[in-house]
Short mmCIF file of C-alpha atoms and ligand atoms in Angstrom, two decimals:
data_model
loop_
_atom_site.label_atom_id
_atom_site.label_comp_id
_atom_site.label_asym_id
_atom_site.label_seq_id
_atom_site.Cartn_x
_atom_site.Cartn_y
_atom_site.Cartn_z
CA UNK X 30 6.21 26.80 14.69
CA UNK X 31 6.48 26.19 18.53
CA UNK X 32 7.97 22.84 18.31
CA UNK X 33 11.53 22.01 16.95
CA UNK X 34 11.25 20.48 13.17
CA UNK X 35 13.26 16.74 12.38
CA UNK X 36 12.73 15.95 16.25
CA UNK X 37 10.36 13.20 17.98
CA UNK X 38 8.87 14.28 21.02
CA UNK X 39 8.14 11.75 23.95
CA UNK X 40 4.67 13.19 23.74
CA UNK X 41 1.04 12.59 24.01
CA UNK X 42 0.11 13.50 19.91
CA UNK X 43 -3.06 15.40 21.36
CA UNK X 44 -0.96 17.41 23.85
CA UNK X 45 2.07 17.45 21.22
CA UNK X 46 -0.15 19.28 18.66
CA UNK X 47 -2.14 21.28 20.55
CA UNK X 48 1.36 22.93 22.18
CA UNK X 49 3.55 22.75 19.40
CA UNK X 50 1.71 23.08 16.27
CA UNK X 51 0.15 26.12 14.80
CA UNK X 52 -2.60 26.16 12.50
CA UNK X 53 -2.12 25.39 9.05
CA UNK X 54 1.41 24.28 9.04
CA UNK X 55 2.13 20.97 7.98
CA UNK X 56 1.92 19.94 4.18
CA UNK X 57 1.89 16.13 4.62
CA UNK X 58 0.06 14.15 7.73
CA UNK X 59 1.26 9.94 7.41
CA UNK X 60 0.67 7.90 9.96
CA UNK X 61 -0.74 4.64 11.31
CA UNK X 62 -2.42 4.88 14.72
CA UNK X 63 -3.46 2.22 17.35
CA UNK X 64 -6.21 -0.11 14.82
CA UNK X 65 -8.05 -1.24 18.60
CA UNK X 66 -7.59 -4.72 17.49
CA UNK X 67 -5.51 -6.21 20.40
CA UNK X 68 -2.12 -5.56 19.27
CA UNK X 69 0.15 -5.74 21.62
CA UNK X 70 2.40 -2.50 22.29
CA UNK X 71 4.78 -2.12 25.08
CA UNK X 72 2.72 0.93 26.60
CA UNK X 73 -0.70 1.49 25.04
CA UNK X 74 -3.59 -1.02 25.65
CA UNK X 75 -5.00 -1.55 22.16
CA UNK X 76 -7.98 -3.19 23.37
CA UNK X 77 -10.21 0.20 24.96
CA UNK X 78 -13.70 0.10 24.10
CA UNK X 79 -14.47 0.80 20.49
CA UNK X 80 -16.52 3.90 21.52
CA UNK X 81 -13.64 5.41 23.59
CA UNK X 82 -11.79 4.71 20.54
CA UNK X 83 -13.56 6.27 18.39
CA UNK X 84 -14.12 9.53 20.22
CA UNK X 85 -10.26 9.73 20.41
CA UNK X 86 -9.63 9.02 17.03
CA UNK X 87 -12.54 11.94 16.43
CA UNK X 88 -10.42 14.37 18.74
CA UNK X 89 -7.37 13.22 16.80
CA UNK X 90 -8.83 14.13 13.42
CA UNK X 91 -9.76 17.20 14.87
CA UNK X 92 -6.13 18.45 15.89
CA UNK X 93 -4.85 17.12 12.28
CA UNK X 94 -7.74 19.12 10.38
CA UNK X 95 -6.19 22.82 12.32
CA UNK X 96 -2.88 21.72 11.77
CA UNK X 97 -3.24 20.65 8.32
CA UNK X 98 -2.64 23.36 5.59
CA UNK X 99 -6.11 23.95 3.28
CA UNK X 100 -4.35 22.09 0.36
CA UNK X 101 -2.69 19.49 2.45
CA UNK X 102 -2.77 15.88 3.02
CA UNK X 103 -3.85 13.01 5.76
CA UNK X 104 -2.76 9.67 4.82
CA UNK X 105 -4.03 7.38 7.57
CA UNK X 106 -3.02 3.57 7.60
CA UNK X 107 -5.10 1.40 9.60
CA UNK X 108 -5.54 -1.90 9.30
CA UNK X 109 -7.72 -4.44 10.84
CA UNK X 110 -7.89 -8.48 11.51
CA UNK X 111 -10.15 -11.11 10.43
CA UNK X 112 -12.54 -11.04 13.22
CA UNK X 113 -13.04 -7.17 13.63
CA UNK X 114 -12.90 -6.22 9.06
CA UNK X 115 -14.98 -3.00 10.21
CA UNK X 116 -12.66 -1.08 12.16
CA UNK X 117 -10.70 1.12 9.08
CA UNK X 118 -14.15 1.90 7.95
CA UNK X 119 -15.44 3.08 11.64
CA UNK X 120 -12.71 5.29 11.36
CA UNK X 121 -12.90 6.15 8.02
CA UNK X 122 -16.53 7.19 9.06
CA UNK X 123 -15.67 9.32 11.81
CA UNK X 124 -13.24 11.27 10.27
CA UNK X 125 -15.73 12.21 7.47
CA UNK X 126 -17.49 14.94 9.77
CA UNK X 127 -13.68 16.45 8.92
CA UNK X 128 -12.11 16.00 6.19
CA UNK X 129 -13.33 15.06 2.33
CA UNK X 130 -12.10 11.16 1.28
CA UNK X 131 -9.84 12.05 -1.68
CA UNK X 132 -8.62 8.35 -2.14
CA UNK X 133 -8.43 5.24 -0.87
CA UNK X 134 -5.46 3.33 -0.82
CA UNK X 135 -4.84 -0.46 -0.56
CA UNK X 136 -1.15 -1.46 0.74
CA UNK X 137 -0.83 -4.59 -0.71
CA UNK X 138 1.74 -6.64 1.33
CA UNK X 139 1.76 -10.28 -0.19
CA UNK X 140 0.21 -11.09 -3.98
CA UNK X 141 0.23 -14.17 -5.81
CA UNK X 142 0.43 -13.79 -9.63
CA UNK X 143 -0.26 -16.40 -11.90
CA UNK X 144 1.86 -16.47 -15.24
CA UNK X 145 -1.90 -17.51 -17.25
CA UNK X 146 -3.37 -14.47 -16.35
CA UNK X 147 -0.46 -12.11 -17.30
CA UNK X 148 -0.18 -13.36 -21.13
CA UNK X 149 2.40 -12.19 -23.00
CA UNK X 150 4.36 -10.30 -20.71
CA UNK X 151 8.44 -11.17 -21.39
CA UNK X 152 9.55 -10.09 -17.88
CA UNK X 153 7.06 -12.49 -16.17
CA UNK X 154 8.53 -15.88 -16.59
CA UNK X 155 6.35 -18.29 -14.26
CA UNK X 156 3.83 -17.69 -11.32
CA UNK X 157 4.60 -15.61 -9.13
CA UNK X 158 4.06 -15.30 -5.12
CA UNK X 159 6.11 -12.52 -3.08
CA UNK X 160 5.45 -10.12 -0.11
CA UNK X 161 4.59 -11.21 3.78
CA UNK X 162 2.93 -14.26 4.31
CA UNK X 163 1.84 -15.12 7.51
CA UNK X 164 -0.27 -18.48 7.98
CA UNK X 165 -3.87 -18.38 10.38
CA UNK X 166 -5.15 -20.75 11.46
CA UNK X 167 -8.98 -22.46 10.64
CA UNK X 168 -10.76 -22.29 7.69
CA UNK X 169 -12.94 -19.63 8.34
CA UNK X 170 -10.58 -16.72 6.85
CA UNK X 171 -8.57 -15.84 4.30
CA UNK X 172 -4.90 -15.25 4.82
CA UNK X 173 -4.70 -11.25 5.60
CA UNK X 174 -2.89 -9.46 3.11
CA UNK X 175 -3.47 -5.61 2.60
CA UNK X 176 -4.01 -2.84 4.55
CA UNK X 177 -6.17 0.60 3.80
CA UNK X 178 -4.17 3.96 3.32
CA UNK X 179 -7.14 6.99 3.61
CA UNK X 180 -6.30 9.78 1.89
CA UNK X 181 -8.09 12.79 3.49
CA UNK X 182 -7.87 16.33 2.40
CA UNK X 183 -9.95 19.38 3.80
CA UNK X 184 -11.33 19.85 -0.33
CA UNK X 185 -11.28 16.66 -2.17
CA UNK X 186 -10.13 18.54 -4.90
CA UNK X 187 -6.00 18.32 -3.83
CA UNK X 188 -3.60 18.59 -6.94
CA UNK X 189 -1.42 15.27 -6.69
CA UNK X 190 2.03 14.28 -8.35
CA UNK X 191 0.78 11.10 -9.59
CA UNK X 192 3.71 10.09 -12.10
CA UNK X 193 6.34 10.84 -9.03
CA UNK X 194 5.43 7.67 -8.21
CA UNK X 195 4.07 6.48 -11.44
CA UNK X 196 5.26 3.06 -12.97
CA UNK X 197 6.49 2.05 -16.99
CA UNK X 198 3.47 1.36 -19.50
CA UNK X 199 2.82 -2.85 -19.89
CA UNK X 200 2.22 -2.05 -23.50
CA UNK X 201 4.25 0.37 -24.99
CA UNK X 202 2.34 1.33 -27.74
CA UNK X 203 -0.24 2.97 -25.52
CA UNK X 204 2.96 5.63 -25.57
CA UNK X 205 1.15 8.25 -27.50
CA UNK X 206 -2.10 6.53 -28.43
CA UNK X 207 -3.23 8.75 -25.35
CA UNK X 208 -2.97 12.93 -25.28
CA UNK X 209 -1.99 12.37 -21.46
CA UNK X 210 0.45 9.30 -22.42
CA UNK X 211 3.63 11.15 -23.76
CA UNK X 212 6.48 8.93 -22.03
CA UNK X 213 6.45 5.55 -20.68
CA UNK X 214 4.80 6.76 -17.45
CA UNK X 215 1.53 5.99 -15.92
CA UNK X 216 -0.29 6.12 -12.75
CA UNK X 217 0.04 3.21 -10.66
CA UNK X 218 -3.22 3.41 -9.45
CA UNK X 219 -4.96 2.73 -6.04
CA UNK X 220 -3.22 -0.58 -4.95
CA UNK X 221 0.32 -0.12 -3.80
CA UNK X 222 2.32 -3.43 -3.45
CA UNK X 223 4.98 -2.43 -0.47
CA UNK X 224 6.39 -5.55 1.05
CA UNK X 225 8.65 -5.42 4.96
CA UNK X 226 12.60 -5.47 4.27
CA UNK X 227 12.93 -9.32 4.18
CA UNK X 228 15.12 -9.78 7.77
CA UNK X 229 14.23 -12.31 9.63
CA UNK X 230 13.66 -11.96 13.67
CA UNK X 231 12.45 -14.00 16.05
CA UNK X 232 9.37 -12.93 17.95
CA UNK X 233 11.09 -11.27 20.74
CA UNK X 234 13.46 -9.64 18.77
CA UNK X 235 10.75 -7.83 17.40
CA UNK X 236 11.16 -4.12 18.18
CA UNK X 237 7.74 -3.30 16.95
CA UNK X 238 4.88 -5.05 16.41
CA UNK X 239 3.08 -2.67 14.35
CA UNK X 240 4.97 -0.52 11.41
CA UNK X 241 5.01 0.00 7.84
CA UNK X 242 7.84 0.15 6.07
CA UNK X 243 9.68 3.23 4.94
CA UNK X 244 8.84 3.16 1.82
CA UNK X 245 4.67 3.85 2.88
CA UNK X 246 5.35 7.01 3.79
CA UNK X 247 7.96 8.04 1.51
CA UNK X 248 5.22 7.11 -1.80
CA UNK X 249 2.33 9.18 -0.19
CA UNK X 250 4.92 12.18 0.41
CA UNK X 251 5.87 11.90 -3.11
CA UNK X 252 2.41 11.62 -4.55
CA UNK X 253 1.49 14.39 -2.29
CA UNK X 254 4.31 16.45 -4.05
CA UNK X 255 7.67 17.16 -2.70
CA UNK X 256 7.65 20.47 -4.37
CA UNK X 257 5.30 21.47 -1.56
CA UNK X 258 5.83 19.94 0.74
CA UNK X 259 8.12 21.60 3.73
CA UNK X 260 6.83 19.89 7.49
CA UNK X 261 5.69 16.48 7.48
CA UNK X 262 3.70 15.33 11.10
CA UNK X 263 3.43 11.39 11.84
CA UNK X 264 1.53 12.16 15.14
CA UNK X 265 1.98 8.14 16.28
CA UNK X 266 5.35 7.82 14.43
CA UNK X 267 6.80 3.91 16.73
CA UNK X 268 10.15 3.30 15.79
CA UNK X 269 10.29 6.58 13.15
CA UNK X 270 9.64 5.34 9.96
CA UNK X 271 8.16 8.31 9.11
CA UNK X 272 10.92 9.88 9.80
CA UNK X 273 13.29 7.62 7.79
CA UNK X 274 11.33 8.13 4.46
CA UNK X 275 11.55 12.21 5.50
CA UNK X 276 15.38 12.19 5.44
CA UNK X 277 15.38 10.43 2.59
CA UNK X 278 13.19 12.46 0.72
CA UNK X 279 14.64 15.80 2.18
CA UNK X 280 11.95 17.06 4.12
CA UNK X 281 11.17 18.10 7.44
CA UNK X 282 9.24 16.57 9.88
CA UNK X 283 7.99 16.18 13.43
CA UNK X 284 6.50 13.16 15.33
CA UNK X 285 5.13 12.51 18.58
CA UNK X 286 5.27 8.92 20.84
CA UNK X 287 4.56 7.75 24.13
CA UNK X 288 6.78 5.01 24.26
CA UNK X 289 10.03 5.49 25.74
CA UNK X 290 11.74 2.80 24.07
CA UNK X 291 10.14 2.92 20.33
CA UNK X 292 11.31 6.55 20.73
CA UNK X 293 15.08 5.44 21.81
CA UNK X 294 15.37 3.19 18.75
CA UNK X 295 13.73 5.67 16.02
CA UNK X 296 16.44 8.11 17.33
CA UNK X 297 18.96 5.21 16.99
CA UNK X 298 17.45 4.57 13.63
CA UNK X 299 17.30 8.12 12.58
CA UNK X 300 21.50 8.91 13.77
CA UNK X 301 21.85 5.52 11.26
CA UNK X 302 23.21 3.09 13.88
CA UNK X 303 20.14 0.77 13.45
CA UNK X 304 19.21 0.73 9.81
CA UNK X 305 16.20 -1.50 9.41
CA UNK X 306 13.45 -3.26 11.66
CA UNK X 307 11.17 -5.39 9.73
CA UNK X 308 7.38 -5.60 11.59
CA UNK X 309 6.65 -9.04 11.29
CA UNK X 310 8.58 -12.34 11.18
CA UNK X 311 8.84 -13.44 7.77
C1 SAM P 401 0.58 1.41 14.55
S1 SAM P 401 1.83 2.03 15.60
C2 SAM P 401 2.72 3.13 14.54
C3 SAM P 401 4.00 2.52 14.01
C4 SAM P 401 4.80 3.41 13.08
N1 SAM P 401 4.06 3.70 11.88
C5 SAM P 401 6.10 2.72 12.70
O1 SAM P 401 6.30 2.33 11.54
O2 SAM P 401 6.94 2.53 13.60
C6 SAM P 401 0.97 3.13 16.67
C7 SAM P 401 1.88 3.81 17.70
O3 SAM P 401 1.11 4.79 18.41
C8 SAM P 401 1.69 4.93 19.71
N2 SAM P 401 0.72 5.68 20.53
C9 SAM P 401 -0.38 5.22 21.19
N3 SAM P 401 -1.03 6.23 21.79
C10 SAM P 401 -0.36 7.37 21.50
C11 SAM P 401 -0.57 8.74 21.81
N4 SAM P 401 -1.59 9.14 22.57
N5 SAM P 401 0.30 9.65 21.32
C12 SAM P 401 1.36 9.26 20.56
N6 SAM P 401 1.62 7.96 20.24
C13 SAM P 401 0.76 7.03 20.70
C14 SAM P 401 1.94 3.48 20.12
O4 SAM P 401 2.89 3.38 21.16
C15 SAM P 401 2.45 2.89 18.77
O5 SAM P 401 3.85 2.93 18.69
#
């Protein structure tokens, strides 16, 4: 490896990987680029035509595919807003000339619950609502509340630790009725419900105004399997949450950002003087 591992480089990701990554090195690729829906970042304009977006999202993928080891994975976040629902899928469809779609991923971040639908489940006690909830406007839209994780490997056919991040049976007595169900285990399945740390800021206190919480990367690492999994790249890594989840799941990684000052506070993060930014106001 050319580049130093647990560092964030100041760094185009293009120019970052191309100098100092070598082929087939990384285990684990999580990140969350620009979505091209308007968001506004200190540095990068987030509203370039969709074509030049997608071409650079193309030349992205390609870097990640020779970086990426043959039984490695690329767990891409992107999200979208009401007006523009196609852009994950654009994406999604670009990268396919690349990489097989192993999974796909829903981040749930708000869900509303209602105790009728459960039935007799003792720990839910009434309806339930929890997660970020942030009120639009007009009645033409539903209230956003998920985002897509793609899960891209080079084979489709990628071993996974599911139970690492598995969750307790509802009904116990499905313990054993299944060969595969020997403890109180399962799969938690394709829709992840990860909600922001619950701080409140005011808008321009905001650090941020794109990132997923630590947690995101720290579940697709696990599911990948920390067993093998050594070098972790978040080539668009913002304020370093990627980076958080690694040193909390003991594993290396290496992250590249244009952005002065999201790269100040991620190493401010990372040396534990700043322990949480949530992304949104709550
Ligand atoms: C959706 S945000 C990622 C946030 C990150 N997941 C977090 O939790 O902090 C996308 C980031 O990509 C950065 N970015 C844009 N163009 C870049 C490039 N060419 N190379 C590296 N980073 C870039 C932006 O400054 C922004 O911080």
């Amino acid at each position: 490896m050319r580049g130093e591992k647990n560092r964030i480089y100041l760094m185009d990701c293009l120019e970052g990987m191309k100098t100092l990554l070598d082929p087939e090195e990384v285990d684990v690729i999580v990140t969350s680029p620009p979505y091209n829906i308007g968001v506004e970042y200190n540095k990068y304009d987030d509203t370039i035509p969709r074509e030049n977006y997608l071409n650079w999202m193309e030349e992205v993928a390609k870097e990640c595919k020779r970086v990426l080891k043959r039984e490695g994975s690329f767990f891409l976040n992107i999200g979208h807003k009401p007006t523009d629902l196609w852009v994950p899928w654009e994406v999604a469809f670009t990268l396919r000339k690349y990489f097989t779609l192993q999974n796909v991923i829903t981040w749930v971040k708000s869900i509303a619950i209602q105790k009728e639908d459960v039935g007799k489940y003792p720990n839910i006690k009434g309806d339930i609502t929890v997660g970020h909830y942030k009120p639009i406007g007009g009645e033409r839209f539903l209230n956003d509340c998920f985002e897509y994780i793609f899960h891209f490997t080079k084979s489709g056919d990628v071993k996974l630790n599911r139970l690492a991040i598995g969750v307790p049976y509802q009904d116990k007595s499905n313990i054993g009725r299944w060969k595969s169900a020997t403890k109180d285990l399962r799969c938690r399945g394709n829709t992840w419900f990860i909600p922001y740390e619950t701080i409140k800021y005011k808008h321009k206190e905001r650090p941020h105004p794109s990132t997923f919480p630590p947690k995101l990367p720290m579940m697709c690492i696990e599911l990948h399997g920390l067993n093998k999994t050594d070098l972790v790249l978040d080539p668009f890594i913002g304020i370093g949450n990627t980076a958080i989840a690694c040193m909390k799941l003991g594993v290396n990684y290496i992250g590249f950002e244009i952005d002065e000052i999201y790269v100040k506070i991620a190493e401010q993060r990372i040396r534990g003087k700043l322990l949480y930014y949530a992304s949104e106001t709550l």
